[in-house]
Amino acid sequence: MNTCAIVIFGATGDLAKRKLIPALYRLMVAQKLTNFVVLGAAIGDTTAHDIMESAHDFITDKDGQIWQQLKERFYYQQLNFNVFDDYSALNVRLQELEKQYCLSGNRILYLASAASFFCAITEYSARAGLAHRIGSNAKPWQRIVYEKPFGHDLPSAHHINESIARVFDEHQVYRIDHYLTKELVSNITLMRFANCFFEPLWNNTYIDQVQIVLSEQIGIEGRGAYYDAYGALRDVVQNHILELLALIGMEQPYKLAGDFIRANRAQVIEKVRIIDGFLGQYEGYAHHEGVNVNSTTETFAMLCLGVDTPRWQGVPFYIKTGKRLDKKETVIHIKFKQINCLLLRGCPLESNWLTMKIVPDATFSLSLNIKKPGRTDELLPAAMEFCHSCIFGERAPEEAYEILLEEVMRAEQATAVRFDEIEYAWRVIDELYARKLPMYIYKQGCQGPQEIKNFEKQHGMEWRS
């Protein structure tokens, strides 16, 4: 597993220096990457030394010897993504490096470039021999990784998928969403299927609603041109939130691995139905560099979705995401239905809630109704909480990429997104834009547009705090 050559297309970008190079370093520290070489490729006129220096400050508690080893194994070659001859030259260089370091021929092509280059890189890499279609058990192996965003709508995503399918088999392809590698996210399926008391209750007979919140305090942070072309629906809902929804909503897979999980996630997203929603934009957004002064791009979205499967028929999935809000938080709240309490005073009882907090601190919390102390039959809500980060410590954000790279080397695709799953997600987003949802301006640092109150009243719900 730990012997391979890695080609990074877009090696001069922020993703390489902030995420990929630090992830490679940590894999070396853990001895999960031993004999390897990294060949960066991009259009920029730079050097491997300069790229590594730009990544230097994004690695904490650095071991000087390991860092030096990584620098010695990192190479760079200038490449125009649209010029085939450059790929041929890149493959010659890679073969020389593989021979120099006695590598077996295992290869990872990592596309850390804009999605507009995906088709060209895919086609030219195959034609030049950097990678090609091989069987699932072939040795050496060759795999290709696509960083999000994967297209900007359903037609563009379908076009990229068709381009990939012409030259690679699906088992070689990793369309990644780093959110799926976060520790508590990956624990959602295990929590559901490893505890016998959850599965019988995980349906519309007992669950009243599901709330998924991904709020951010930051704005667009120098990504004006990119963000203005995407917005909250494409940037967050299409990948992160719909993937969280799919993990909550999917049926039990035959195995908790690979394509079994991916197939069940896809079945959920295929059945997503739009019920209601509105959008927002924070004050001052249009003044950012790179943003159109008349921009109508959303920085906030509030949605009510349904999942048309027997398990979830009639259960609303409420979605809220936005930038420049009052707090940074990623959390899932599952509200169970109220029970009849004819034998007790103080009815109706509080609903039971299961809360899975992912950011800022990883916790599971289950609210129960318990007896109030003293000679009384009054009940109070109390939370039983498991604080993952308290016991196991915080996981650095970059570690998601360490896990991603390790899983690519292990041929584990559970955290990768299958071709149909990503197209189902884009279909939802395209329909949301086609509906021309109303847009409201909101002040920075608040909970979002004032329209939230009307939305809550209309749906008879309240966001869990």
Coordinates of C-alpha atoms in Angstrom, one line a residue:
M1 CA 0.0 0.0 0.0
N2 CA 2.7 2.5 1.0
T3 CA 4.7 2.3 -2.2
C4 CA 3.5 4.5 -5.1
A5 CA 4.1 7.5 -7.4
I6 CA 1.7 10.5 -6.9
V7 CA 1.2 13.1 -9.6
I8 CA -0.5 16.3 -8.4
F9 CA -2.1 18.4 -11.2
G10 CA -2.4 21.9 -9.9
A11 CA 0.6 21.6 -7.6
T12 CA 1.0 25.4 -7.3
G13 CA -2.4 25.9 -5.8
D14 CA -3.6 26.4 -2.2
L15 CA -4.9 22.9 -2.0
A16 CA -1.5 21.4 -2.5
K17 CA 0.4 23.5 0.0
R18 CA -2.4 23.7 2.6
K19 CA -3.7 20.1 2.5
L20 CA -2.0 17.6 0.3
I21 CA 1.7 18.2 1.2
P22 CA 0.9 18.3 4.9
A23 CA -1.1 15.1 4.5
L24 CA 1.8 13.4 2.7
Y25 CA 4.0 14.5 5.6
R26 CA 1.7 13.0 8.2
L27 CA 1.5 9.7 6.3
M28 CA 5.3 9.5 6.4
V29 CA 5.3 10.2 10.1
A30 CA 2.8 7.3 10.5
Q31 CA 5.0 5.1 8.2
K32 CA 2.0 4.6 5.9
L33 CA 4.0 6.1 3.0
T34 CA 7.5 4.8 2.8
N35 CA 8.9 4.4 -0.7
F36 CA 7.3 7.0 -3.0
V37 CA 7.8 10.0 -5.2
V38 CA 5.6 13.0 -5.8
L39 CA 5.6 14.8 -9.1
G40 CA 3.8 18.1 -9.2
A41 CA 2.5 19.6 -12.4
A42 CA 1.0 23.0 -13.2
I43 CA 1.3 25.8 -15.7
G44 CA 3.3 28.0 -13.3
D45 CA 7.0 28.7 -13.8
T46 CA 8.2 27.6 -10.4
T47 CA 10.3 25.0 -8.6
A48 CA 9.7 22.1 -6.3
H49 CA 11.7 23.9 -3.6
D50 CA 9.4 27.0 -3.8
I51 CA 6.3 24.8 -3.6
M52 CA 7.6 23.0 -0.5
E53 CA 8.6 26.3 1.1
S54 CA 5.0 27.6 0.6
A55 CA 3.7 24.5 2.4
H56 CA 6.2 24.7 5.3
D57 CA 4.0 26.8 7.6
F58 CA 1.0 24.5 7.3
I59 CA 2.8 21.7 9.1
T60 CA 3.0 21.8 12.9
D61 CA 5.4 19.9 15.2
K62 CA 7.6 19.3 12.2
D63 CA 10.2 16.5 12.3
G64 CA 13.2 18.0 10.4
Q65 CA 14.4 14.6 9.1
I66 CA 11.0 13.5 7.7
W67 CA 10.4 17.0 6.2
Q68 CA 13.8 16.8 4.5
Q69 CA 12.9 13.3 3.1
L70 CA 9.6 14.6 1.7
K71 CA 11.4 17.6 0.1
E72 CA 13.9 15.2 -1.5
R73 CA 11.0 13.1 -2.9
F74 CA 9.0 16.0 -4.3
Y75 CA 9.6 17.1 -7.9
Y76 CA 7.9 19.6 -10.2
Q77 CA 7.4 19.9 -14.0
Q78 CA 5.7 22.7 -15.8
L79 CA 2.7 21.6 -17.8
N80 CA 0.0 23.2 -19.8
F81 CA -3.2 21.3 -19.1
N82 CA -4.4 21.7 -22.7
V83 CA -1.2 20.5 -24.5
F84 CA -0.9 16.8 -25.0
D85 CA 2.9 16.8 -25.6
D86 CA 3.4 18.1 -22.0
Y87 CA 1.7 14.9 -20.7
S88 CA 4.0 12.7 -22.7
A89 CA 7.0 14.5 -21.3
L90 CA 5.5 14.2 -17.8
N91 CA 5.1 10.5 -18.2
V92 CA 8.8 10.1 -19.3
R93 CA 9.9 12.1 -16.2
L94 CA 7.7 9.9 -14.0
Q95 CA 9.1 6.7 -15.4
E96 CA 12.6 8.0 -14.8
L97 CA 11.7 8.8 -11.1
E98 CA 10.0 5.4 -10.7
K99 CA 13.2 3.7 -11.9
Q100 CA 15.4 5.9 -9.7
Y101 CA 13.4 5.0 -6.5
C102 CA 12.7 1.3 -7.5
L103 CA 8.9 1.8 -7.4
S104 CA 6.5 -0.9 -8.5
G105 CA 4.3 1.2 -10.9
N106 CA 1.5 2.0 -8.5
R107 CA 0.2 5.4 -9.5
I108 CA -2.2 8.1 -8.1
L109 CA -3.2 11.0 -10.3
Y110 CA -4.6 13.8 -8.1
L111 CA -6.5 16.5 -10.0
A112 CA -6.3 19.5 -7.7
S113 CA -7.2 21.8 -10.6
A114 CA -10.3 23.6 -11.7
A115 CA -13.1 21.4 -12.9
S116 CA -12.9 23.0 -16.3
F117 CA -9.6 21.1 -16.8
F118 CA -10.9 17.7 -15.7
C119 CA -11.8 16.4 -19.1
A120 CA -8.5 17.4 -20.7
I121 CA -6.4 16.0 -17.9
T122 CA -8.3 12.8 -17.9
E123 CA -8.1 12.2 -21.7
Y124 CA -4.5 13.3 -22.1
S125 CA -3.2 11.4 -19.1
A126 CA -4.7 8.2 -20.5
R127 CA -3.4 8.9 -24.0
A128 CA 0.1 9.6 -22.7
G129 CA 0.2 6.5 -20.6
L130 CA 0.2 8.2 -17.2
A131 CA -2.7 5.8 -16.3
H132 CA -5.0 3.6 -18.2
R133 CA -8.0 1.3 -17.7
I134 CA -7.1 -1.8 -15.7
G135 CA -8.9 -4.5 -13.8
S136 CA -9.9 -4.2 -10.2
N137 CA -7.3 -6.7 -9.1
A138 CA -4.5 -5.7 -11.5
K139 CA -1.0 -5.1 -10.2
P140 CA 0.4 -2.5 -10.2
W141 CA -2.7 -0.4 -9.7
Q142 CA -3.5 3.1 -11.1
R143 CA -6.1 5.4 -9.6
I144 CA -7.3 8.9 -10.4
V145 CA -8.7 11.4 -7.8
Y146 CA -11.0 14.4 -8.6
E147 CA -11.1 17.2 -6.1
K148 CA -14.4 19.1 -5.7
P149 CA -16.2 21.0 -7.3
F150 CA -17.0 18.3 -9.8
G151 CA -18.7 20.4 -12.4
H152 CA -21.1 23.3 -11.8
D153 CA -24.4 21.7 -12.8
L154 CA -25.9 18.4 -14.0
P155 CA -24.8 18.7 -17.7
S156 CA -21.2 19.6 -16.8
A157 CA -20.9 16.8 -14.2
H158 CA -22.4 14.3 -16.7
H159 CA -20.0 15.5 -19.4
I160 CA -17.0 14.9 -17.0
N161 CA -18.4 11.5 -16.0
E162 CA -18.6 10.5 -19.7
S163 CA -15.1 11.6 -20.3
I164 CA -13.8 9.5 -17.4
A165 CA -15.8 6.4 -18.4
R166 CA -14.2 6.4 -21.8
V167 CA -10.8 5.8 -20.4
F168 CA -11.1 4.5 -16.8
D169 CA -13.2 2.0 -14.9
E170 CA -15.3 3.2 -12.0
H171 CA -13.2 1.3 -9.4
Q172 CA -10.2 3.4 -10.4
V173 CA -12.1 6.7 -9.9
Y174 CA -12.3 8.8 -6.6
R175 CA -14.5 11.8 -6.7
I176 CA -13.8 13.0 -3.2
D177 CA -15.7 14.9 -0.6
H178 CA -13.3 15.4 2.3
Y179 CA -16.2 16.0 4.6
L180 CA -17.0 12.3 4.5
T181 CA -13.7 11.5 6.1
K182 CA -14.3 13.6 9.2
E183 CA -14.3 11.3 12.2
L184 CA -17.8 11.9 13.5
V185 CA -19.2 11.8 9.9
S186 CA -17.7 8.4 9.3
N187 CA -19.1 7.4 12.7
I188 CA -22.7 8.1 11.7
T189 CA -23.2 4.8 9.8
L190 CA -21.4 2.9 12.5
M191 CA -23.5 4.5 15.3
R192 CA -26.7 3.7 13.4
F193 CA -26.0 0.1 12.5
A194 CA -23.9 -1.0 15.4
N195 CA -26.5 -0.1 18.1
C196 CA -29.6 -2.3 17.9
F197 CA -31.9 0.2 19.6
F198 CA -31.5 2.8 16.9
E199 CA -32.4 0.9 13.7
P200 CA -36.0 0.0 14.8
L201 CA -36.7 3.7 15.5
W202 CA -34.9 5.1 12.4
N203 CA -38.1 5.7 10.3
N204 CA -41.1 7.9 9.9
T205 CA -43.1 6.0 12.6
Y206 CA -40.8 7.5 15.3
I207 CA -38.8 10.4 13.8
D208 CA -40.6 13.7 13.5
Q209 CA -38.0 15.7 11.6
V210 CA -34.3 16.0 10.8
Q211 CA -32.3 19.3 10.9
I212 CA -28.9 19.7 9.3
V213 CA -27.0 22.9 9.9
L214 CA -23.7 24.0 8.4
S215 CA -23.0 27.6 9.5
E216 CA -19.8 29.6 9.1
Q217 CA -18.6 32.8 10.6
I218 CA -16.1 33.5 7.9
G219 CA -17.0 35.1 4.5
I220 CA -15.5 34.2 1.1
E221 CA -11.9 34.8 2.3
G222 CA -10.3 35.9 -0.9
R223 CA -12.2 33.5 -3.1
G224 CA -14.5 36.1 -4.6
A225 CA -14.4 35.0 -8.3
Y226 CA -14.8 31.3 -7.4
Y227 CA -17.6 31.7 -4.9
D228 CA -19.6 34.2 -7.0
A229 CA -19.7 31.5 -9.7
Y230 CA -20.9 28.8 -7.3
G231 CA -22.7 30.1 -4.2
A232 CA -24.0 28.2 -1.1
L233 CA -26.1 25.7 -3.0
R234 CA -23.3 24.5 -5.3
D235 CA -20.5 25.0 -2.8
V236 CA -22.0 23.4 0.3
V237 CA -25.5 21.9 -0.2
Q238 CA -24.5 19.9 -3.4
N239 CA -21.7 18.0 -1.7
H240 CA -21.4 18.3 2.1
I241 CA -25.1 18.6 3.2
L242 CA -26.6 16.2 0.7
E243 CA -23.9 13.6 1.7
L244 CA -24.8 14.1 5.4
L245 CA -28.5 13.7 4.5
A246 CA -27.7 10.5 2.5
L247 CA -25.8 9.0 5.5
I248 CA -28.8 9.7 7.8
G249 CA -31.3 8.4 5.2
M250 CA -29.7 5.4 3.6
E251 CA -30.8 1.8 4.1
Q252 CA -28.5 -0.7 5.8
P253 CA -25.8 -1.8 3.3
Y254 CA -24.7 -5.4 2.9
K255 CA -21.3 -4.3 4.1
L256 CA -20.0 -1.1 5.7
A257 CA -17.5 -0.6 2.9
G258 CA -16.9 0.6 -0.6
D259 CA -19.6 0.4 -3.2
F260 CA -22.2 -1.0 -0.8
I261 CA -22.2 2.3 1.1
R262 CA -22.0 4.4 -2.1
A263 CA -24.9 2.6 -3.7
N264 CA -27.2 3.2 -0.7
R265 CA -26.2 6.9 -0.5
A266 CA -27.1 7.3 -4.1
Q267 CA -30.5 5.7 -3.6
V268 CA -31.3 8.3 -1.0
I269 CA -30.2 11.4 -3.1
E270 CA -32.1 10.0 -6.1
K271 CA -35.3 10.2 -4.0
V272 CA -34.8 13.8 -2.6
R273 CA -37.8 16.0 -3.2
I274 CA -37.8 19.8 -2.8
I275 CA -40.6 21.1 -0.6
D276 CA -39.8 24.7 0.3
G277 CA -36.9 27.1 0.8
F278 CA -35.4 30.6 0.4
L279 CA -31.9 32.1 -0.1
G280 CA -30.0 34.9 1.4
Q281 CA -26.9 37.1 0.8
Y282 CA -25.0 38.9 3.6
E283 CA -24.6 42.7 3.5
G284 CA -21.4 43.8 1.8
Y285 CA -20.9 40.6 -0.1
A286 CA -21.0 42.4 -3.5
H287 CA -18.1 44.6 -2.3
H288 CA -15.6 41.7 -2.2
E289 CA -12.8 41.6 -4.8
G290 CA -13.8 39.3 -7.7
V291 CA -17.6 39.6 -7.0
N292 CA -19.9 41.2 -9.4
V293 CA -21.3 44.4 -8.0
N294 CA -24.8 43.3 -9.0
S295 CA -24.3 39.7 -7.8
T296 CA -27.4 37.7 -7.0
T297 CA -25.3 34.8 -5.7
E298 CA -26.6 33.3 -2.5
T299 CA -24.4 33.0 0.7
F300 CA -27.2 31.5 2.7
A301 CA -29.8 28.8 2.1
M302 CA -32.7 27.4 4.1
L303 CA -34.5 24.4 2.6
C304 CA -37.1 21.9 3.5
L305 CA -36.5 18.6 1.6
G306 CA -38.3 15.3 1.6
V307 CA -37.0 11.8 0.8
D308 CA -39.5 9.7 -1.1
T309 CA -38.7 6.3 0.3
P310 CA -41.0 4.1 2.5
R311 CA -38.7 4.8 5.5
W312 CA -38.8 8.6 5.3
Q313 CA -42.2 9.4 3.7
G314 CA -43.6 12.4 5.4
V315 CA -40.4 13.3 7.4
P316 CA -39.1 16.8 6.6
F317 CA -35.3 17.3 6.3
Y318 CA -34.6 21.0 7.2
I319 CA -31.4 22.4 5.8
K320 CA -29.6 25.6 6.9
T321 CA -26.3 26.8 5.7
G322 CA -24.6 30.2 5.3
K323 CA -21.6 32.4 5.6
R324 CA -21.0 35.3 8.0
L325 CA -23.4 33.9 10.5
D326 CA -23.3 34.2 14.3
K327 CA -21.3 31.0 14.9
K328 CA -19.3 28.2 13.3
E329 CA -21.2 24.9 13.6
T330 CA -21.9 21.7 11.7
V331 CA -24.6 19.7 13.4
I332 CA -27.4 17.2 12.8
H333 CA -30.4 17.2 15.0
I334 CA -32.9 14.3 14.8
K335 CA -36.2 15.0 16.6
F336 CA -38.3 12.0 17.7
K337 CA -42.0 12.2 17.9
Q338 CA -43.7 13.0 21.2
I339 CA -45.2 10.2 23.2
N340 CA -48.6 10.0 24.9
C341 CA -48.2 10.8 28.6
L342 CA -51.7 10.4 30.1
L343 CA -50.3 9.0 33.4
L344 CA -48.0 12.0 34.0
R345 CA -48.5 15.7 34.8
G346 CA -46.9 18.4 32.8
C347 CA -47.8 17.0 29.4
P348 CA -46.9 17.1 26.6
L349 CA -43.4 15.8 27.3
E350 CA -40.4 17.2 25.5
S351 CA -39.4 15.3 22.4
N352 CA -36.3 13.2 22.5
W353 CA -33.5 14.6 20.4
L354 CA -30.4 12.9 19.0
T355 CA -27.7 15.5 18.2
M356 CA -24.5 14.7 16.2
K357 CA -22.2 17.7 16.3
I358 CA -19.3 17.6 13.9
V359 CA -17.9 21.1 14.3
P360 CA -16.5 22.7 16.4
D361 CA -16.4 19.8 18.9
A362 CA -17.3 16.3 17.9
T363 CA -20.1 15.0 20.2
F364 CA -23.1 12.6 20.2
S365 CA -25.9 13.7 22.5
L366 CA -29.3 12.0 23.3
S367 CA -31.9 13.9 25.3
L368 CA -34.1 11.9 27.6
N369 CA -37.0 12.8 29.9
I370 CA -36.0 12.0 33.5
K371 CA -37.8 12.4 36.9
K372 CA -37.3 15.7 38.7
P373 CA -35.6 15.1 42.1
G374 CA -38.0 14.9 45.0
R375 CA -41.4 13.3 45.6
T376 CA -42.9 14.3 42.3
D377 CA -43.9 12.8 39.0
E378 CA -42.6 15.8 37.0
L379 CA -40.1 15.2 34.3
L380 CA -37.2 17.2 33.0
P381 CA -35.2 16.9 29.8
A382 CA -31.6 15.7 30.3
A383 CA -28.8 15.0 27.9
M384 CA -26.6 11.9 27.7
E385 CA -23.5 13.1 25.9
F386 CA -20.5 11.4 24.4
C387 CA -17.8 13.9 23.7
H388 CA -15.6 12.4 21.1
S389 CA -13.1 15.2 21.0
C390 CA -12.9 15.3 24.8
I391 CA -11.8 11.6 24.9
F392 CA -9.8 11.3 21.7
G393 CA -8.7 14.9 21.1
E394 CA -9.4 17.3 18.3
R395 CA -8.6 16.2 14.8
A396 CA -6.8 18.8 12.7
P397 CA -8.8 19.8 9.6
E398 CA -6.0 18.7 7.3
E399 CA -6.2 15.2 8.5
A400 CA -9.2 14.6 6.3
Y401 CA -6.8 14.6 3.4
E402 CA -4.4 12.2 5.2
I403 CA -7.4 9.8 5.4
L404 CA -8.4 10.4 1.8
L405 CA -4.9 9.6 0.4
E406 CA -4.6 6.5 2.6
E407 CA -8.0 5.2 1.5
V408 CA -7.1 5.8 -2.2
M409 CA -4.0 3.7 -1.6
R410 CA -6.1 1.0 0.1
A411 CA -8.7 1.0 -2.7
E412 CA -11.4 1.9 -0.2
Q413 CA -14.1 3.9 -2.0
A414 CA -16.6 4.4 0.9
T415 CA -15.7 8.1 1.2
A416 CA -15.6 8.7 -2.6
V417 CA -18.7 9.7 -4.5
R418 CA -20.0 7.4 -7.3
F419 CA -20.9 8.8 -10.8
D420 CA -24.7 8.5 -10.3
E421 CA -24.7 9.8 -6.8
I422 CA -23.0 13.1 -7.9
E423 CA -25.4 13.5 -10.8
Y424 CA -28.4 13.0 -8.5
A425 CA -27.1 15.7 -6.2
W426 CA -26.6 18.1 -9.1
R427 CA -30.2 17.4 -10.3
V428 CA -31.4 18.6 -6.9
I429 CA -29.3 21.8 -7.1
D430 CA -30.4 22.5 -10.7
E431 CA -34.1 22.2 -9.7
L432 CA -33.5 24.6 -6.8
Y433 CA -32.1 27.2 -9.1
A434 CA -34.9 26.6 -11.6
R435 CA -37.5 27.4 -8.9
K436 CA -36.0 30.9 -8.5
L437 CA -36.3 30.8 -4.7
P438 CA -36.7 34.3 -3.0
M439 CA -33.5 36.0 -1.9
Y440 CA -33.2 38.1 1.3
I441 CA -30.3 40.3 2.6
Y442 CA -29.1 39.7 6.1
K443 CA -26.7 41.4 8.5
Q444 CA -23.3 39.9 9.1
G445 CA -22.9 38.0 12.4
C446 CA -26.6 37.1 12.8
Q447 CA -28.5 33.9 12.4
G448 CA -29.5 34.7 8.8
P449 CA -32.4 36.6 7.1
Q450 CA -35.4 37.6 9.2
E451 CA -37.5 35.4 7.0
I452 CA -36.3 32.5 9.2
K453 CA -39.1 33.2 11.6
N454 CA -41.8 33.1 9.0
F455 CA -40.3 29.8 7.7
E456 CA -40.4 28.3 11.1
K457 CA -44.0 29.4 11.7
Q458 CA -45.1 28.1 8.3
H459 CA -43.6 24.7 8.9
G460 CA -44.5 24.5 12.6
M461 CA -40.8 23.9 13.6
E462 CA -38.0 25.6 15.4
W463 CA -34.3 25.3 14.9
R464 CA -32.7 23.3 17.7
S465 CA -30.2 25.3 19.7

